[in-house]
């Protein structure tokens, strides 16, 4: 797979993970009446989960974005 396509797919998957997890947590906090819609708490929730996602995506990137031995042999 082309390295650029793999990179775009990798980032796209992490954006979906971030959106899903932070939205579910936001829904739980809203239904639990911890904070109101469009409040600072809601912004902090999405920012915090975004930061956590960036950390995880950066840590796992070496496993998924490095070229495997078979792909490196194919390009030679």
Short mmCIF file of C-alpha atoms in Angstrom, two decimals:
data_model
loop_
_atom_site.label_atom_id
_atom_site.label_comp_id
_atom_site.label_asym_id
_atom_site.label_seq_id
_atom_site.Cartn_x
_atom_site.Cartn_y
_atom_site.Cartn_z
CA UNK A 1 0.00 0.00 0.00
CA UNK A 2 1.26 3.46 -0.82
CA UNK A 3 2.80 5.18 2.22
CA UNK A 4 0.68 8.33 1.76
CA UNK A 5 -2.54 6.34 1.50
CA UNK A 6 -1.59 4.36 4.59
CA UNK A 7 -0.88 7.60 6.48
CA UNK A 8 -4.19 9.18 5.47
CA UNK A 9 -6.06 6.02 6.44
CA UNK A 10 -4.24 5.90 9.79
CA UNK A 11 -5.11 9.49 10.65
CA UNK A 12 -8.70 8.99 9.46
CA UNK A 13 -9.19 5.99 11.73
CA UNK A 14 -7.87 7.93 14.72
CA UNK A 15 -10.20 10.86 13.96
CA UNK A 16 -13.15 8.45 13.95
CA UNK A 17 -11.97 6.89 17.22
CA UNK A 18 -11.59 10.34 18.82
CA UNK A 19 -15.01 11.48 17.61
CA UNK A 20 -16.76 8.33 18.74
CA UNK A 21 -15.20 8.08 22.19
CA UNK A 22 -15.46 11.77 23.01
CA UNK A 23 -19.06 11.93 21.78
CA UNK A 24 -20.05 8.95 23.92
CA UNK A 25 -18.39 10.49 26.97
CA UNK A 26 -20.02 13.85 26.19
CA UNK A 27 -23.41 12.17 25.94
CA UNK A 28 -22.89 10.47 29.31
CA UNK A 29 -21.87 13.74 30.96
CA UNK A 30 -24.78 15.63 29.40
CA UNK A 31 -27.37 13.04 30.43
CA UNK A 32 -25.82 12.94 33.91
CA UNK A 33 -26.25 16.72 34.03
CA UNK A 34 -22.57 17.24 34.85
CA UNK A 35 -22.47 20.19 32.46
CA UNK A 36 -24.68 21.99 29.96
CA UNK A 37 -24.55 22.05 26.18
CA UNK A 38 -22.05 24.58 24.76
CA UNK A 39 -20.32 24.99 28.11
CA UNK A 40 -16.61 25.08 28.90
CA UNK A 41 -16.91 21.54 30.30
CA UNK A 42 -18.02 20.26 26.92
CA UNK A 43 -15.06 21.93 25.22
CA UNK A 44 -12.66 20.51 27.80
CA UNK A 45 -14.08 17.01 27.23
CA UNK A 46 -13.41 17.12 23.49
CA UNK A 47 -10.00 18.77 23.89
CA UNK A 48 -8.89 16.25 26.53
CA UNK A 49 -9.95 13.28 24.45
CA UNK A 50 -8.31 14.87 21.41
CA UNK A 51 -5.03 15.20 23.30
CA UNK A 52 -5.22 11.60 24.52
CA UNK A 53 -5.91 10.42 20.98
CA UNK A 54 -2.91 12.32 19.62
CA UNK A 55 -0.67 10.70 22.24
CA UNK A 56 -1.96 7.21 21.47
CA UNK A 57 -1.80 7.70 17.70
CA UNK A 58 1.77 8.94 17.96
CA UNK A 59 2.82 6.00 20.12
CA UNK A 60 1.26 3.41 17.80
CA UNK A 61 2.31 5.06 14.54
CA UNK A 62 5.60 3.18 14.29
CA UNK A 63 3.79 -0.14 14.19
CA UNK A 64 1.40 0.81 11.43
CA UNK A 65 3.29 3.30 9.30
CA UNK A 66 6.67 1.59 9.02
CA UNK A 67 7.30 -0.41 5.88
CA UNK A 68 7.16 -4.15 6.37
CA UNK A 69 9.94 -6.36 4.99
CA UNK A 70 7.74 -7.76 2.22
CA UNK A 71 6.69 -4.28 1.04
CA UNK A 72 10.30 -3.07 1.07
CA UNK A 73 11.32 -6.09 -1.04
CA UNK A 74 8.49 -5.39 -3.51
CA UNK A 75 9.71 -1.83 -4.11
CA UNK A 76 13.29 -2.91 -4.93
#
